[in-house]
Amino acid sequence: MSINKIRSLESPAADRISSLPCHVLEKILGCLPLRDAIRTSVLSKRWSYKWVVRSELAFDKANVDGGLLKTITYQVLSIHQGPLRKFSFRVPNSDFLPDIGYWIRFLLKKNVQEFSLRFPHQTDFRLPSHLFKYQDLRHLELCSCKFHPPPDFKAFSRLVTLNFRFVTFEPTSFQTFLSSSPLLERVALFSCSTFDSFIVDAPNLKSFEFTGETKSICFINTPLLEEIIMGLFYVDISKSFAVPESQVTLQNIKQLNFTFFKLSQWATYTLHLISNCPNLESLHFMFYEYIVSKDVVERFIHQLRSQGIPHSALKQLKRLHIKLNLFFELEMEFVKNLISKCPLLERLRLRWCTNFDTLEIDAANLKRFEFNVNSKSICFRNAPMLEKVAVCFNARVLTNPSPVCSNLTRFFYYMPVLQALDLCGSVLEYLTMGGVPQSSPTALNNIKSLNISSMSLRNIEEVSGAVYLIASCPKLQELTIECDPVDHIVEPVVQFLRAQSISYGALKLQRVHVSMYIGIEMEMEFMKFILAFAPVLEEIFLWNFAYLLDRPGAQMVDEMKQFRRVSPNMEFIFEEVDVEDRVLREPEVVIEVQ
């Protein structure tokens, strides 16, 4: 309810909000931004000071004038009453440093449980000693400052969550601080001080996130740890292969994430850590690899083949996600080793990969697969549970122009329950190599959704591949196509589309969505094909940027209405998206025609 609406309730009998219990009113005010909560003071005398007992104060607007923000903060703190559960402040500039120290001292008597202080960039601000007297503190968030506790400080006895970004501290004393916080459950450190060796000793810890520089991370007393997220910056390769002997088995780890990660620098440690997580369910890697010496690669591959990752370590793994900018032999060997040892793997994502020569998927429990790579061959040898496949090659596939059998047959070898297929144009071209089989692969029998991105209507192989899939999926209901820009007519494609003929009622399509549609002749012929053989079609949705269109969408819709169509009840929708100075705005024109 708006403030104006509340204000109009002049009759005491009608003012039901003011008569609510105090704790309910406090809850309502707590749901409002601080500015709106203060504005309720003008509603009536009853509301004049209700907000002053608010348990949360957040001064985190980035667009407030610095002088005004300082004045407001002093005024709010001076009249606030009662305990303050949460205090959050985003510091605009260094002019606030003296005031921050005063506010921290003032808040000492407020029993603050959640404290957040964020500076816009790295500063020399050293947190005052009064902060370390906040014995009720449960959540601490700091950004771009210095964390140096006084000598007699041990820990925050009730601290549950710690989130530091660009915070400097003395690593050894910080580790002592962590181990002395008995209730600590979540730790997140991003670009903080460099550790020579980071020993994590936190018996109640459940989630650990670290992005920064260290030569070693060891978990020695973390029996409840469930999630590890690590972004490891550059370290000296010659010193990065040491594995901590005191590393213990991490029985409760369900998720491991490695980002900004160079496998060649952390290979041995990675294998060791994964091997010590027997109940791991989710594993995520992002590699940024550059030139790696041959001896490093050979050493790792030898270790992987001779020792590798034990089957017991990955027996519970269900999700594997790997992103990298270059796929060298080292990473390829690592990925193949991982996949082969995951009997329960349900989701596999390989993205941004290059130089992947061939890939055969043999994963009996796999349900979702995403593959965004350069590859010469991909085949699903054993995927009886696979429901969704998304494959995109980053470049045109260079392969044998006269393969022994159709790539369609190889690709859809055994996927009996496949329901959703997401391909790009280059994959369509790959699938048509070797010709198309006379009988459709049985893997296409249950597909209900087909998405084709970056499809070139100038490429007859891509167009023929799309038509083949559409006609070969008897249960297909939704078709989505993203067209590549086309600037001229390709007559062979036009003639191919005009020659298509399938049995009446073969298509069960209900909805067709085409983006970047400009109405060139190949696109219009494609629409004719769809309209002529889809008797239950309900909607064709087309859209493009207005500045790319040579004629209005309404004119194209009028032309399509003249095409032969077998669906009695369908709707055309053409959406022209207006772009001003190449900045996307809300759609201005939507044409709906029955």
Coordinates of C-alpha atoms in Angstrom, one line a residue, residues 423-426 451-457 481-485:
L423 CA 21.9 -27.2 -32.0
C424 CA 23.7 -24.4 -33.9
G425 CA 24.0 -24.1 -37.7
S426 CA 27.5 -25.6 -37.9
N451 CA 16.2 -25.0 -30.9
I452 CA 18.5 -24.0 -33.7
S453 CA 20.9 -21.0 -33.2
S454 CA 23.0 -19.2 -35.8
M455 CA 21.3 -20.9 -38.7
S456 CA 22.4 -19.6 -42.1
L457 CA 19.7 -19.8 -44.7
I481 CA 15.3 -20.6 -34.8
E482 CA 17.8 -17.8 -34.6
C483 CA 18.7 -16.7 -38.2
D484 CA 22.1 -15.4 -39.2
P485 CA 22.0 -12.2 -41.3

